[in-house]
């Protein structure tokens, strides 16, 4: 499993800090994300590109509203005493904080503060300058030229130049690279020859001068701008031991990353916290708050907010949660709909689940409305495609809603040859129809298990749940293939292609549909937004029918944060990462 893409939907505490698909995928991606290289490009472009500049439709659905703290006198003493430190809860990261080499989206949460991309996106998903002050795209959409800002520095004080960008793009083409970055899929001219050891450098990468670099692709790709415009690694630091075909040495450098973001890693204490300190070399200036700490916190974080141990946490947007947060008095409450979707990953290598009718039957037979919407007091909606409702590509046209219908589920299982046995459990070829489900320890998982057990019994399916408190333990279980269904959600998604990566990069093992791959490539081959909308509509209809994963829900969240924190804002695509360097404590 490519952990930069899939994040546990029920243990995600601060996935909003992920940059799109996390920091090792498209900057992962991630679990928020991001999301977490910085996210495949939105169709819009800037600074010389001839791509469409239409903004995403329905972006307003992702906008946030804030309920201000009502009584700051209730602020716990622990929070009052902090003058230069902000603390945020985070599910336990692995410590692999180097972009492109991360082990989970939670690593991406950390690296999103340690590194800055060449190009970021605004609240509408439109690319904006970051380390690159501008870029040009050739008329044939094949050559991208990036212009770096002057006087950029890494956190160790060394300059950031075009050579660092070239180094980053090069090692991602190394035959030993096995991470999540999608950059190798862009088909950079000469990239494959380098990977095969037939060339000592990549023909399409040209260092024009210390602040200017260009790259030429073999064919247009709508995801190219932000994929190329992702995080930059220091050649002087990460490249000093580089030899073609040997990348393991970078793993030894995770503990002391050299980045370009607003913060530097001070200390990582596994299972406890990640301590960050303001980077005086950050290109926008040293952040206003000197210290930032990720406090490792599994499961319920109410106690940490109530006691003032953390300054920020994310919760499902139920009225109960909102009322409880209001009663605290000292937190601001920010409601927000992120650009993510939840899903049940299906083990397509298990014989029973290879049959589309069985997957459809499970979907019809699972009361998703009760599990994800009703149990959360309406703080979610049902998902049926790999796209958030706030995305410009979202559609419900020709999409089967798979409303709860046990009769239809039973009909499909009958057609698939699964016959009820003496104990009511369906059988075929001497084997019982059993579902081994993996979930994270949480209230949401408890609800899922309770409803699913009853639902599956009604259609003759043996349901065997297994719950994990540790993300890495669950991840290992998935890696080993010992499951039938597992709950995940995506990191923040910027471009429609982000939500489809799992179907093309090996994440969903056993899914191999030539028609999907043809449409996926076609969707990236044009920068025309109307053409892309039509293509993604066809893709969504295909996946909605085949169900290589079972889509579950779109979450509505509230972020509660210490009322002393100023300048906090949220983006549907960047989460909190963009505003965090400006946070202050009044």
mmCIF file of C-alpha atoms in Angstrom, residues 128-433:
data_model
loop_
_atom_site.group_PDB
_atom_site.id
_atom_site.type_symbol
_atom_site.label_atom_id
_atom_site.label_comp_id
_atom_site.label_asym_id
_atom_site.label_seq_id
_atom_site.Cartn_x
_atom_site.Cartn_y
_atom_site.Cartn_z
ATOM 1 C CA UNK A 128 0.194 30.199 -7.365
ATOM 2 C CA UNK A 129 3.907 31.068 -6.990
ATOM 3 C CA UNK A 130 5.849 29.730 -3.998
ATOM 4 C CA UNK A 131 9.614 29.141 -4.309
ATOM 5 C CA UNK A 132 9.140 29.795 -8.025
ATOM 6 C CA UNK A 133 8.118 33.386 -8.616
ATOM 7 C CA UNK A 134 6.742 32.423 -12.017
ATOM 8 C CA UNK A 135 6.766 29.895 -14.838
ATOM 9 C CA UNK A 136 6.197 29.638 -18.563
ATOM 10 C CA UNK A 137 4.587 26.830 -20.519
ATOM 11 C CA UNK A 138 5.379 26.381 -24.200
ATOM 12 C CA UNK A 139 2.508 26.589 -26.747
ATOM 13 C CA UNK A 140 2.611 22.807 -27.223
ATOM 14 C CA UNK A 141 2.301 22.293 -23.422
ATOM 15 C CA UNK A 142 5.461 20.197 -23.366
ATOM 16 C CA UNK A 143 8.114 22.492 -21.883
ATOM 17 C CA UNK A 144 7.818 24.077 -18.443
ATOM 18 C CA UNK A 145 10.285 26.792 -17.434
ATOM 19 C CA UNK A 146 10.447 27.747 -13.760
ATOM 20 C CA UNK A 147 11.914 31.021 -12.498
ATOM 21 C CA UNK A 148 13.110 30.826 -8.886
ATOM 22 C CA UNK A 149 12.964 33.740 -6.497
ATOM 23 C CA UNK A 150 16.242 35.464 -5.663
ATOM 24 C CA UNK A 151 18.079 34.781 -2.413
ATOM 25 C CA UNK A 152 16.202 31.594 -1.512
ATOM 26 C CA UNK A 153 17.830 29.530 1.224
ATOM 27 C CA UNK A 154 17.438 26.097 2.719
ATOM 28 C CA UNK A 155 17.054 25.829 6.482
ATOM 29 C CA UNK A 156 20.815 25.335 6.862
ATOM 30 C CA UNK A 157 21.469 28.675 5.152
ATOM 31 C CA UNK A 158 22.712 27.288 1.821
ATOM 32 C CA UNK A 159 21.194 28.749 -1.375
ATOM 33 C CA UNK A 160 18.368 27.104 -3.286
ATOM 34 C CA UNK A 161 19.180 26.993 -6.989
ATOM 35 C CA UNK A 162 18.145 25.301 -10.206
ATOM 36 C CA UNK A 163 20.698 22.581 -9.518
ATOM 37 C CA UNK A 164 18.671 21.518 -6.485
ATOM 38 C CA UNK A 165 15.509 21.312 -8.580
ATOM 39 C CA UNK A 166 17.322 19.277 -11.236
ATOM 40 C CA UNK A 167 18.708 16.946 -8.560
ATOM 41 C CA UNK A 168 15.232 16.401 -7.103
ATOM 42 C CA UNK A 169 13.684 15.597 -10.473
ATOM 43 C CA UNK A 170 16.612 13.319 -11.317
ATOM 44 C CA UNK A 171 16.579 11.052 -8.259
ATOM 45 C CA UNK A 172 12.848 10.486 -8.724
ATOM 46 C CA UNK A 173 13.787 8.816 -12.018
ATOM 47 C CA UNK A 174 16.404 6.594 -10.367
ATOM 48 C CA UNK A 175 15.772 2.889 -10.817
ATOM 49 C CA UNK A 176 15.959 2.489 -7.034
ATOM 50 C CA UNK A 177 13.200 4.998 -6.328
ATOM 51 C CA UNK A 178 10.086 3.213 -5.079
ATOM 52 C CA UNK A 179 8.167 6.036 -3.407
ATOM 53 C CA UNK A 180 4.835 7.641 -4.202
ATOM 54 C CA UNK A 181 5.852 10.562 -6.410
ATOM 55 C CA UNK A 182 3.967 10.768 -9.683
ATOM 56 C CA UNK A 183 6.710 12.785 -11.351
ATOM 57 C CA UNK A 184 8.176 9.758 -13.190
ATOM 58 C CA UNK A 185 4.778 9.186 -14.814
ATOM 59 C CA UNK A 186 4.964 12.592 -16.545
ATOM 60 C CA UNK A 187 7.306 11.079 -19.143
ATOM 61 C CA UNK A 188 10.093 13.631 -18.930
ATOM 62 C CA UNK A 189 12.169 13.420 -22.104
ATOM 63 C CA UNK A 190 15.115 11.103 -21.433
ATOM 64 C CA UNK A 191 13.747 10.047 -18.039
ATOM 65 C CA UNK A 192 13.343 6.394 -18.987
ATOM 66 C CA UNK A 193 16.828 6.253 -20.494
ATOM 67 C CA UNK A 194 18.259 7.536 -17.219
ATOM 68 C CA UNK A 195 16.239 5.027 -15.214
ATOM 69 C CA UNK A 196 17.573 2.212 -17.384
ATOM 70 C CA UNK A 197 21.153 3.411 -16.926
ATOM 71 C CA UNK A 198 21.534 4.323 -20.585
ATOM 72 C CA UNK A 199 22.229 8.005 -19.877
ATOM 73 C CA UNK A 200 24.148 9.871 -17.184
ATOM 74 C CA UNK A 201 21.632 12.710 -17.057
ATOM 75 C CA UNK A 202 18.050 13.374 -18.123
ATOM 76 C CA UNK A 203 17.877 14.988 -21.543
ATOM 77 C CA UNK A 204 14.680 16.948 -20.885
ATOM 78 C CA UNK A 205 15.991 18.730 -17.775
ATOM 79 C CA UNK A 206 17.907 21.912 -18.578
ATOM 80 C CA UNK A 207 19.552 24.167 -15.976
ATOM 81 C CA UNK A 208 19.537 27.504 -17.777
ATOM 82 C CA UNK A 209 21.052 29.561 -14.964
ATOM 83 C CA UNK A 210 21.038 29.380 -11.137
ATOM 84 C CA UNK A 211 17.479 30.696 -11.002
ATOM 85 C CA UNK A 212 15.999 29.238 -14.178
ATOM 86 C CA UNK A 213 15.302 25.616 -15.101
ATOM 87 C CA UNK A 214 13.217 23.966 -17.804
ATOM 88 C CA UNK A 215 11.878 20.485 -18.316
ATOM 89 C CA UNK A 216 10.420 18.965 -21.467
ATOM 90 C CA UNK A 217 7.816 16.190 -21.512
ATOM 91 C CA UNK A 218 7.189 13.639 -24.233
ATOM 92 C CA UNK A 219 3.455 14.411 -24.221
ATOM 93 C CA UNK A 220 1.163 16.961 -22.531
ATOM 94 C CA UNK A 221 -0.024 16.202 -19.018
ATOM 95 C CA UNK A 222 -2.573 18.313 -17.139
ATOM 96 C CA UNK A 223 -1.039 17.279 -13.811
ATOM 97 C CA UNK A 224 2.444 18.419 -14.788
ATOM 98 C CA UNK A 225 2.647 21.927 -13.343
ATOM 99 C CA UNK A 226 2.138 21.100 -9.667
ATOM 100 C CA UNK A 227 3.782 17.696 -9.886
ATOM 101 C CA UNK A 228 6.928 19.330 -11.260
ATOM 102 C CA UNK A 229 6.425 22.283 -8.948
ATOM 103 C CA UNK A 230 6.678 20.231 -5.793
ATOM 104 C CA UNK A 231 9.166 20.209 -2.913
ATOM 105 C CA UNK A 232 12.866 20.750 -3.593
ATOM 106 C CA UNK A 233 15.625 18.691 -1.963
ATOM 107 C CA UNK A 234 19.057 20.141 -1.276
ATOM 108 C CA UNK A 235 21.604 18.653 -3.658
ATOM 109 C CA UNK A 236 24.464 19.613 -1.332
ATOM 110 C CA UNK A 237 22.826 17.715 1.538
ATOM 111 C CA UNK A 238 20.736 14.892 0.067
ATOM 112 C CA UNK A 239 22.949 14.473 -2.969
ATOM 113 C CA UNK A 240 26.381 14.310 -1.390
ATOM 114 C CA UNK A 241 26.311 10.503 -1.223
ATOM 115 C CA UNK A 242 24.120 9.919 -4.267
ATOM 116 C CA UNK A 243 25.110 7.188 -6.664
ATOM 117 C CA UNK A 244 22.802 5.936 -9.379
ATOM 118 C CA UNK A 245 20.778 2.957 -8.228
ATOM 119 C CA UNK A 246 21.465 3.577 -4.535
ATOM 120 C CA UNK A 247 18.929 5.605 -2.564
ATOM 121 C CA UNK A 248 18.821 3.814 0.776
ATOM 122 C CA UNK A 249 21.255 6.334 2.237
ATOM 123 C CA UNK A 250 18.513 8.975 2.249
ATOM 124 C CA UNK A 251 16.611 7.029 4.905
ATOM 125 C CA UNK A 252 19.477 7.781 7.302
ATOM 126 C CA UNK A 253 18.894 11.506 6.744
ATOM 127 C CA UNK A 254 15.241 11.606 7.822
ATOM 128 C CA UNK A 255 16.170 12.508 11.406
ATOM 129 C CA UNK A 256 17.893 15.740 10.362
ATOM 130 C CA UNK A 257 15.991 17.092 7.357
ATOM 131 C CA UNK A 258 17.202 20.179 5.533
ATOM 132 C CA UNK A 259 14.167 21.906 4.108
ATOM 133 C CA UNK A 260 12.785 25.221 2.903
ATOM 134 C CA UNK A 261 9.578 25.485 4.895
ATOM 135 C CA UNK A 262 8.495 27.796 7.712
ATOM 136 C CA UNK A 263 9.792 25.435 10.403
ATOM 137 C CA UNK A 264 12.818 23.249 11.109
ATOM 138 C CA UNK A 265 12.818 19.919 12.907
ATOM 139 C CA UNK A 266 14.133 20.365 16.446
ATOM 140 C CA UNK A 267 13.434 16.893 17.815
ATOM 141 C CA UNK A 268 11.297 13.847 17.053
ATOM 142 C CA UNK A 269 10.305 11.708 20.029
ATOM 143 C CA UNK A 270 8.483 8.638 18.628
ATOM 144 C CA UNK A 271 5.135 8.059 20.284
ATOM 145 C CA UNK A 272 5.233 11.446 22.015
ATOM 146 C CA UNK A 273 5.828 14.519 19.902
ATOM 147 C CA UNK A 274 7.499 16.271 16.993
ATOM 148 C CA UNK A 275 9.158 19.538 18.009
ATOM 149 C CA UNK A 276 9.603 22.224 15.360
ATOM 150 C CA UNK A 277 11.313 25.613 15.585
ATOM 151 C CA UNK A 278 10.820 28.647 13.341
ATOM 152 C CA UNK A 279 13.062 28.774 10.272
ATOM 153 C CA UNK A 280 14.857 32.113 10.073
ATOM 154 C CA UNK A 281 15.646 31.378 6.406
ATOM 155 C CA UNK A 282 12.018 30.902 5.316
ATOM 156 C CA UNK A 283 11.446 32.879 2.116
ATOM 157 C CA UNK A 284 8.438 34.744 3.543
ATOM 158 C CA UNK A 285 10.279 35.603 6.728
ATOM 159 C CA UNK A 286 10.617 33.857 10.048
ATOM 160 C CA UNK A 287 7.203 32.650 11.348
ATOM 161 C CA UNK A 288 5.615 34.709 14.092
ATOM 162 C CA UNK A 289 5.428 31.796 16.564
ATOM 163 C CA UNK A 290 8.831 30.404 17.517
ATOM 164 C CA UNK A 291 7.852 26.846 18.430
ATOM 165 C CA UNK A 292 5.340 24.403 16.943
ATOM 166 C CA UNK A 293 4.742 20.947 18.409
ATOM 167 C CA UNK A 294 2.832 17.970 17.069
ATOM 168 C CA UNK A 295 1.662 16.031 20.098
ATOM 169 C CA UNK A 296 1.090 12.353 19.328
ATOM 170 C CA UNK A 297 -2.498 11.561 20.230
ATOM 171 C CA UNK A 298 -4.462 8.478 19.214
ATOM 172 C CA UNK A 299 -8.242 8.343 19.075
ATOM 173 C CA UNK A 300 -10.335 10.765 21.166
ATOM 174 C CA UNK A 301 -8.640 14.173 21.555
ATOM 175 C CA UNK A 302 -11.402 15.870 23.547
ATOM 176 C CA UNK A 303 -9.388 15.639 26.734
ATOM 177 C CA UNK A 304 -6.426 17.420 25.170
ATOM 178 C CA UNK A 305 -8.566 20.329 23.976
ATOM 179 C CA UNK A 306 -10.435 20.555 27.292
ATOM 180 C CA UNK A 307 -7.257 20.631 29.374
ATOM 181 C CA UNK A 308 -5.440 23.000 27.030
ATOM 182 C CA UNK A 309 -2.750 20.420 26.226
ATOM 183 C CA UNK A 310 -3.296 21.058 22.521
ATOM 184 C CA UNK A 311 -4.348 24.251 20.766
ATOM 185 C CA UNK A 312 -6.088 22.672 17.796
ATOM 186 C CA UNK A 313 -8.011 19.512 16.902
ATOM 187 C CA UNK A 314 -10.459 18.295 14.280
ATOM 188 C CA UNK A 315 -13.903 16.812 14.962
ATOM 189 C CA UNK A 316 -16.885 15.559 13.007
ATOM 190 C CA UNK A 317 -19.321 18.426 12.524
ATOM 191 C CA UNK A 318 -22.212 16.988 14.544
ATOM 192 C CA UNK A 319 -24.451 19.368 16.447
ATOM 193 C CA UNK A 320 -23.471 17.516 19.611
ATOM 194 C CA UNK A 321 -19.788 18.202 18.983
ATOM 195 C CA UNK A 322 -20.424 21.828 18.069
ATOM 196 C CA UNK A 323 -22.524 22.403 21.206
ATOM 197 C CA UNK A 324 -19.881 20.739 23.368
ATOM 198 C CA UNK A 325 -17.133 22.867 21.842
ATOM 199 C CA UNK A 326 -19.210 26.027 22.319
ATOM 200 C CA UNK A 327 -19.613 25.172 25.993
ATOM 201 C CA UNK A 328 -15.834 25.213 26.442
ATOM 202 C CA UNK A 329 -15.919 28.948 25.767
ATOM 203 C CA UNK A 330 -12.225 29.354 24.927
ATOM 204 C CA UNK A 331 -12.065 27.802 21.455
ATOM 205 C CA UNK A 332 -12.906 29.220 18.063
ATOM 206 C CA UNK A 333 -14.904 26.743 15.970
ATOM 207 C CA UNK A 334 -14.263 26.586 12.243
ATOM 208 C CA UNK A 335 -16.665 24.550 10.091
ATOM 209 C CA UNK A 336 -15.193 23.139 6.926
ATOM 210 C CA UNK A 337 -15.832 20.708 4.065
ATOM 211 C CA UNK A 338 -12.515 19.312 2.796
ATOM 212 C CA UNK A 339 -11.772 18.076 -0.722
ATOM 213 C CA UNK A 340 -11.592 14.434 0.361
ATOM 214 C CA UNK A 341 -13.668 11.272 0.106
ATOM 215 C CA UNK A 342 -13.893 8.134 2.201
ATOM 216 C CA UNK A 343 -13.907 4.602 0.877
ATOM 217 C CA UNK A 344 -13.663 0.940 1.761
ATOM 218 C CA UNK A 345 -10.623 -0.551 0.085
ATOM 219 C CA UNK A 346 -11.529 -3.939 -1.350
ATOM 220 C CA UNK A 347 -9.102 -6.831 -1.579
ATOM 221 C CA UNK A 348 -9.591 -7.661 -5.249
ATOM 222 C CA UNK A 349 -7.132 -10.536 -4.975
ATOM 223 C CA UNK A 350 -9.636 -12.529 -2.920
ATOM 224 C CA UNK A 351 -11.694 -14.740 -5.184
ATOM 225 C CA UNK A 352 -15.174 -13.742 -4.019
ATOM 226 C CA UNK A 353 -14.453 -10.019 -4.341
ATOM 227 C CA UNK A 354 -13.174 -10.334 -7.899
ATOM 228 C CA UNK A 355 -16.827 -10.586 -8.932
ATOM 229 C CA UNK A 356 -18.348 -7.161 -9.588
ATOM 230 C CA UNK A 357 -21.784 -8.424 -8.570
ATOM 231 C CA UNK A 358 -20.480 -9.319 -5.121
ATOM 232 C CA UNK A 359 -18.970 -5.840 -4.688
ATOM 233 C CA UNK A 360 -22.208 -4.246 -5.833
ATOM 234 C CA UNK A 361 -24.187 -6.487 -3.481
ATOM 235 C CA UNK A 362 -22.030 -5.441 -0.535
ATOM 236 C CA UNK A 363 -22.624 -1.796 -1.441
ATOM 237 C CA UNK A 364 -26.392 -2.235 -1.721
ATOM 238 C CA UNK A 365 -26.373 -4.281 1.473
ATOM 239 C CA UNK A 366 -24.515 -1.726 3.575
ATOM 240 C CA UNK A 367 -26.633 1.035 5.108
ATOM 241 C CA UNK A 368 -24.172 3.856 4.461
ATOM 242 C CA UNK A 369 -26.805 6.480 5.267
ATOM 243 C CA UNK A 370 -27.135 5.180 8.838
ATOM 244 C CA UNK A 371 -23.398 4.672 9.320
ATOM 245 C CA UNK A 372 -21.970 7.865 7.892
ATOM 246 C CA UNK A 373 -24.797 10.417 7.869
ATOM 247 C CA UNK A 374 -27.441 9.634 10.483
ATOM 248 C CA UNK A 375 -24.988 8.464 13.152
ATOM 249 C CA UNK A 376 -23.054 11.689 12.632
ATOM 250 C CA UNK A 377 -26.137 13.902 12.810
ATOM 251 C CA UNK A 378 -25.865 14.836 9.153
ATOM 252 C CA UNK A 379 -22.187 15.796 9.335
ATOM 253 C CA UNK A 380 -21.448 13.877 6.135
ATOM 254 C CA UNK A 381 -22.982 12.908 2.819
ATOM 255 C CA UNK A 382 -22.821 9.690 0.830
ATOM 256 C CA UNK A 383 -20.024 9.288 -1.735
ATOM 257 C CA UNK A 384 -20.455 7.307 -4.932
ATOM 258 C CA UNK A 385 -17.523 8.558 -7.012
ATOM 259 C CA UNK A 386 -13.836 9.346 -6.359
ATOM 260 C CA UNK A 387 -14.350 13.103 -6.230
ATOM 261 C CA UNK A 388 -15.456 15.616 -3.618
ATOM 262 C CA UNK A 389 -18.629 17.662 -4.222
ATOM 263 C CA UNK A 390 -16.506 20.830 -4.082
ATOM 264 C CA UNK A 391 -14.425 19.696 -7.078
ATOM 265 C CA UNK A 392 -15.078 21.145 -10.530
ATOM 266 C CA UNK A 393 -15.289 17.649 -11.995
ATOM 267 C CA UNK A 394 -17.977 16.382 -9.597
ATOM 268 C CA UNK A 395 -21.153 14.984 -11.142
ATOM 269 C CA UNK A 396 -24.132 12.841 -10.206
ATOM 270 C CA UNK A 397 -25.233 12.384 -13.817
ATOM 271 C CA UNK A 398 -25.464 8.673 -14.634
ATOM 272 C CA UNK A 399 -24.223 7.731 -11.164
ATOM 273 C CA UNK A 400 -25.874 4.861 -9.271
ATOM 274 C CA UNK A 401 -26.544 6.053 -5.677
ATOM 275 C CA UNK A 402 -26.596 2.452 -4.351
ATOM 276 C CA UNK A 403 -29.271 3.280 -1.807
ATOM 277 C CA UNK A 404 -29.589 0.670 0.921
ATOM 278 C CA UNK A 405 -31.481 -2.236 -0.628
ATOM 279 C CA UNK A 406 -30.925 -5.702 0.926
ATOM 280 C CA UNK A 407 -33.340 -7.255 -1.574
ATOM 281 C CA UNK A 408 -31.186 -6.081 -4.478
ATOM 282 C CA UNK A 409 -28.085 -7.255 -2.619
ATOM 283 C CA UNK A 410 -29.576 -10.723 -2.166
ATOM 284 C CA UNK A 411 -30.597 -10.815 -5.822
ATOM 285 C CA UNK A 412 -27.059 -10.022 -6.982
ATOM 286 C CA UNK A 413 -25.528 -12.620 -4.663
ATOM 287 C CA UNK A 414 -27.977 -15.206 -5.991
ATOM 288 C CA UNK A 415 -26.935 -14.314 -9.542
ATOM 289 C CA UNK A 416 -23.281 -14.610 -8.533
ATOM 290 C CA UNK A 417 -23.870 -18.192 -7.372
ATOM 291 C CA UNK A 418 -23.667 -17.660 -3.622
ATOM 292 C CA UNK A 419 -26.337 -19.838 -1.991
ATOM 293 C CA UNK A 420 -27.472 -19.609 1.667
ATOM 294 C CA UNK A 421 -26.203 -22.521 3.768
ATOM 295 C CA UNK A 422 -27.846 -24.221 6.719
ATOM 296 C CA UNK A 423 -26.584 -21.459 9.041
ATOM 297 C CA UNK A 424 -27.785 -18.704 6.714
ATOM 298 C CA UNK A 425 -24.287 -17.823 5.504
ATOM 299 C CA UNK A 426 -23.927 -17.983 1.751
ATOM 300 C CA UNK A 427 -21.630 -20.572 0.206
ATOM 301 C CA UNK A 428 -20.099 -21.279 -3.171
ATOM 302 C CA UNK A 429 -17.796 -24.115 -4.183
ATOM 303 C CA UNK A 430 -17.592 -25.229 -0.563
ATOM 304 C CA UNK A 431 -16.487 -21.813 0.735
ATOM 305 C CA UNK A 432 -18.449 -19.425 2.923
ATOM 306 C CA UNK A 433 -18.871 -15.777 1.963
#
